[in-house]
Amino acid sequence: MTLRVAIFISGGGSNMVSLLDSMTSDHPARPCLVLSNNSDAGGLSKAAARGVATTVVDHRPFGADRAAFEMALNETLEQYQPDIVCLAGFMRVLTEEFISKWQGRMINIHPSLLPKYRGLKTHARAIETGDKIAGCSVHEVTVELDEGPMLGQHTVPILNDDTPETLAARVLIEEHILYPAMLRKFADRLASGT
Ligand code: GRF
């Protein structure tokens, strides 16, 4: 059985591209959908160029009504029947209800060595703290923000003259290696039912 993967993005989608490009040959999964909450997301055209279905569920018409936005997300997902949802730079906080529905089938990449620096501005915070090592984490999504069982982490050094931008670029290179590897691990596990 080939597993179906939906990827949620909000921006450029470089992690999404690394995931799409990894699902070939004997990989147990294939992409079925790239979904964005933002019609301007640069990643949409990259997915379309790779022949993957794309869709936009704009959060703005729903205002503060997260439940209604997520109902629209779920309606879309029902059409594509994913087995796995990958969050890849998806900049909306999801409610407990949505996460509970997808728990055990949803994974996320975060640009820090969790449990350090949940939330935003991870690179600036690591530099300000004086850390010598930064990195990225791929984890299962549970109701607490940026928590959930860890699938894997990669580290990079923080250099003396790093800015948040230079550090982000170094971490992103590792994200593109880590996320596909952890999707593969997660998909293998789901496919084997363990
Ligand atoms: C990545 O750093 C990811 O870890 C974070 O958002 C960024 C998305 O970048 N959650 P991209 O859209 O994958 O290029």
Tab-separated table of C-alpha atoms and ligand atoms in Angstrom:
chain	number	residue	atom	x	y	z
A	1	MET	CA	0.000	0.000	0.000
A	2	THR	CA	1.336	3.417	-0.922
A	3	LEU	CA	0.786	6.049	1.739
A	4	ARG	CA	-0.583	9.430	0.692
A	5	VAL	CA	1.092	12.587	1.988
A	6	ALA	CA	-0.407	16.086	2.226
A	7	ILE	CA	2.011	18.937	2.908
A	8	PHE	CA	0.906	22.240	4.468
A	9	ILE	CA	2.926	25.365	3.647
A	10	SER	CA	2.637	29.128	4.044
A	11	GLY	CA	5.712	30.405	2.209
A	12	GLY	CA	8.567	29.457	-0.041
A	13	GLY	CA	8.235	25.772	0.578
A	14	SER	CA	11.865	24.712	0.396
A	15	ASN	CA	11.225	21.946	2.918
A	16	MET	CA	8.145	20.923	0.970
A	17	VAL	CA	10.279	20.604	-2.188
A	18	SER	CA	12.787	18.411	-0.338
A	19	LEU	CA	9.912	16.184	0.804
A	20	LEU	CA	8.363	15.972	-2.672
A	21	ASP	CA	11.694	15.129	-4.266
A	22	SER	CA	12.339	12.382	-1.721
A	23	MET	CA	9.169	10.382	-2.409
A	24	THR	CA	10.414	8.285	-5.316
A	25	SER	CA	11.320	4.671	-6.079
A	26	ASP	CA	10.830	2.366	-3.076
A	27	HIS	CA	9.628	5.120	-0.732
A	28	PRO	CA	6.402	3.925	0.943
A	29	ALA	CA	4.680	7.288	0.364
A	30	ARG	CA	3.762	9.635	-2.456
A	31	PRO	CA	2.536	13.243	-2.314
A	32	CYS	CA	-1.193	13.742	-2.880
A	33	LEU	CA	-1.581	17.450	-2.067
A	34	VAL	CA	0.229	20.660	-1.197
A	35	LEU	CA	-2.067	22.997	0.712
A	36	SER	CA	-1.389	26.611	1.637
A	37	ASN	CA	-3.320	29.118	3.722
A	38	ASN	CA	-1.739	31.828	1.590
A	39	SER	CA	-2.376	32.144	-2.145
A	40	ASP	CA	0.946	34.021	-2.540
A	41	ALA	CA	3.006	31.147	-1.126
A	42	GLY	CA	5.938	30.634	-3.485
A	43	GLY	CA	5.836	26.917	-2.812
A	44	LEU	CA	2.546	26.468	-4.680
A	45	SER	CA	4.099	26.924	-8.115
A	46	LYS	CA	7.033	24.671	-7.160
A	47	ALA	CA	4.599	21.885	-6.244
A	48	ALA	CA	2.541	22.433	-9.396
A	49	ALA	CA	5.737	22.270	-11.485
A	50	ARG	CA	6.335	18.835	-9.966
A	51	GLY	CA	2.857	17.691	-10.974
A	52	VAL	CA	1.466	17.697	-7.440
A	53	ALA	CA	-2.092	18.909	-6.755
A	54	THR	CA	-2.196	22.251	-4.947
A	55	THR	CA	-4.933	24.093	-3.158
A	56	VAL	CA	-5.381	27.242	-1.097
A	57	VAL	CA	-7.539	27.453	1.996
A	58	ASP	CA	-7.243	31.131	2.901
A	59	HIS	CA	-7.570	31.662	6.647
A	60	ARG	CA	-8.450	35.347	6.374
A	61	PRO	CA	-12.160	35.099	5.503
A	62	PHE	CA	-12.615	33.051	8.682
A	63	GLY	CA	-11.198	35.818	10.906
A	64	ALA	CA	-10.796	34.573	14.467
A	65	ASP	CA	-12.967	31.511	13.828
A	66	ARG	CA	-10.234	28.875	13.820
A	67	ALA	CA	-12.768	26.056	14.010
A	68	ALA	CA	-14.411	27.156	10.758
A	69	PHE	CA	-11.003	27.472	9.046
A	70	GLU	CA	-10.078	23.994	10.182
A	71	MET	CA	-13.425	22.612	9.030
A	72	ALA	CA	-12.488	23.910	5.588
A	73	LEU	CA	-9.053	22.262	5.921
A	74	ASN	CA	-10.671	18.958	6.849
A	75	GLU	CA	-13.152	19.187	3.973
A	76	THR	CA	-10.223	19.592	1.591
A	77	LEU	CA	-8.280	16.766	3.183
A	78	GLU	CA	-11.295	14.496	2.866
A	79	GLN	CA	-11.122	14.918	-0.899
A	80	TYR	CA	-7.458	13.850	-0.989
A	81	GLN	CA	-7.496	11.196	1.739
A	82	PRO	CA	-3.948	11.631	3.075
A	83	ASP	CA	-2.468	9.090	5.448
A	84	ILE	CA	0.163	11.597	6.632
A	85	VAL	CA	0.087	15.385	6.998
A	86	CYS	CA	3.466	17.166	6.996
A	87	LEU	CA	3.599	20.716	8.309
A	88	ALA	CA	6.414	22.496	6.459
A	89	GLY	CA	6.522	26.159	7.414
A	90	PHE	CA	2.749	26.309	7.937
A	91	MET	CA	2.294	29.511	9.925
A	92	ARG	CA	-1.101	28.890	11.519
A	93	VAL	CA	-1.584	27.553	15.011
A	94	LEU	CA	-3.895	24.541	14.877
A	95	THR	CA	-6.522	23.831	17.528
A	96	GLU	CA	-6.620	20.812	19.786
A	97	GLU	CA	-9.619	19.509	17.881
A	98	PHE	CA	-7.820	19.492	14.541
A	99	ILE	CA	-4.635	18.063	16.024
A	100	SER	CA	-6.501	15.321	17.887
A	101	LYS	CA	-8.120	14.249	14.624
A	102	TRP	CA	-4.706	13.926	12.944
A	103	GLN	CA	-2.565	12.891	15.899
A	104	GLY	CA	-0.314	9.962	15.038
A	105	ARG	CA	-0.489	10.975	11.367
A	106	MET	CA	0.892	14.537	11.473
A	107	ILE	CA	4.543	15.654	11.698
A	108	ASN	CA	6.281	19.037	11.788
A	109	ILE	CA	9.718	20.535	11.293
A	110	HIS	CA	10.888	23.186	13.714
A	111	PRO	CA	14.093	25.226	13.341
A	112	SER	CA	15.522	24.662	16.816
A	113	LEU	CA	16.764	21.853	18.982
A	114	LEU	CA	13.484	21.254	20.797
A	115	PRO	CA	12.586	21.510	23.637
A	116	LYS	CA	14.628	24.709	23.299
A	117	TYR	CA	13.026	27.680	21.567
A	118	ARG	CA	9.474	26.699	20.804
A	119	GLY	CA	7.614	29.311	18.756
A	120	LEU	CA	9.185	32.008	16.589
A	121	LYS	CA	12.575	33.785	16.234
A	122	THR	CA	14.422	30.619	17.182
A	123	HIS	CA	17.757	31.607	15.625
A	124	ALA	CA	17.892	35.066	17.225
A	125	ARG	CA	17.056	33.538	20.597
A	126	ALA	CA	19.783	30.884	20.293
A	127	ILE	CA	22.377	33.565	19.398
A	128	GLU	CA	21.238	35.891	22.213
A	129	THR	CA	21.491	33.069	24.726
A	130	GLY	CA	25.075	32.419	23.671
A	131	ASP	CA	24.432	28.858	22.528
A	132	LYS	CA	27.224	27.189	20.580
A	133	ILE	CA	24.979	24.693	18.812
A	134	ALA	CA	21.682	25.135	16.982
A	135	GLY	CA	19.697	22.822	14.782
A	136	CYS	CA	16.335	21.528	13.711
A	137	SER	CA	13.824	18.967	14.930
A	138	VAL	CA	11.169	16.807	13.313
A	139	HIS	CA	8.459	15.674	15.683
A	140	GLU	CA	4.971	14.273	15.761
A	141	VAL	CA	2.381	16.975	16.313
A	142	THR	CA	0.498	16.890	19.580
A	143	VAL	CA	-1.692	19.496	21.211
A	144	GLU	CA	1.169	21.393	22.882
A	145	LEU	CA	2.917	23.826	20.520
A	146	ASP	CA	6.159	22.388	19.088
A	147	GLU	CA	6.052	19.318	21.299
A	148	GLY	CA	5.241	15.683	20.664
A	149	PRO	CA	7.386	12.588	20.219
A	150	MET	CA	10.730	13.443	18.621
A	151	LEU	CA	11.560	11.694	15.352
A	152	GLY	CA	15.022	13.218	14.940
A	153	GLN	CA	17.287	16.249	15.167
A	154	HIS	CA	20.294	17.622	13.268
A	155	THR	CA	22.745	20.090	14.767
A	156	VAL	CA	24.913	22.867	13.327
A	157	PRO	CA	27.543	25.063	15.001
A	158	ILE	CA	26.741	28.666	15.875
A	159	LEU	CA	29.677	30.804	14.726
A	160	ASN	CA	30.875	33.932	16.520
A	161	ASP	CA	29.828	36.260	13.721
A	162	ASP	CA	26.471	34.590	13.010
A	163	THR	CA	23.366	36.680	12.500
A	164	PRO	CA	19.890	35.130	12.687
A	165	GLU	CA	19.962	35.063	8.879
A	166	THR	CA	23.294	33.282	8.461
A	167	LEU	CA	22.352	30.783	11.145
A	168	ALA	CA	18.923	30.210	9.576
A	169	ALA	CA	20.586	29.459	6.233
A	170	ARG	CA	22.916	26.895	7.862
A	171	VAL	CA	20.037	25.251	9.733
A	172	LEU	CA	17.873	25.179	6.607
A	173	ILE	CA	20.459	23.049	4.785
A	174	GLU	CA	20.086	20.483	7.564
A	175	GLU	CA	16.283	20.770	7.525
A	176	HIS	CA	16.318	19.675	3.895
A	177	ILE	CA	18.249	16.531	4.854
A	178	LEU	CA	16.455	15.773	8.122
A	179	TYR	CA	12.826	16.192	7.086
A	180	PRO	CA	12.842	13.731	4.167
A	181	ALA	CA	14.736	11.190	6.289
A	182	MET	CA	12.231	11.507	9.146
A	183	LEU	CA	9.237	11.359	6.801
A	184	ARG	CA	10.685	8.135	5.444
A	185	LYS	CA	11.118	6.760	8.959
A	186	PHE	CA	7.578	7.780	9.949
A	187	ALA	CA	6.054	6.385	6.750
A	188	ASP	CA	7.956	3.104	7.112
A	189	ARG	CA	6.568	2.815	10.612
A	190	LEU	CA	2.981	3.521	9.521
A	191	ALA	CA	3.293	1.185	6.540
A	192	SER	CA	4.492	-1.650	8.733
A	193	GLY	CA	1.830	-0.912	11.363
A	194	THR	CA	4.357	-0.703	14.233
B	1	GRF	C1	11.644	26.464	8.053
B	1	GRF	O1	12.725	27.011	8.731
B	1	GRF	C2	10.850	25.577	8.977
B	1	GRF	O2	11.626	24.932	9.910
B	1	GRF	C3	9.967	26.593	9.661
B	1	GRF	O3	9.615	27.496	8.657
B	1	GRF	C4	10.627	27.527	7.656
B	1	GRF	C5	9.961	27.223	6.351
B	1	GRF	O4	10.833	27.342	5.271
B	1	GRF	N1	8.881	25.939	10.328
B	1	GRF	P1	10.402	26.747	3.856
B	1	GRF	O5	9.043	27.366	3.509
B	1	GRF	O6	10.332	25.273	3.969
B	1	GRF	O7	11.471	27.224	2.909
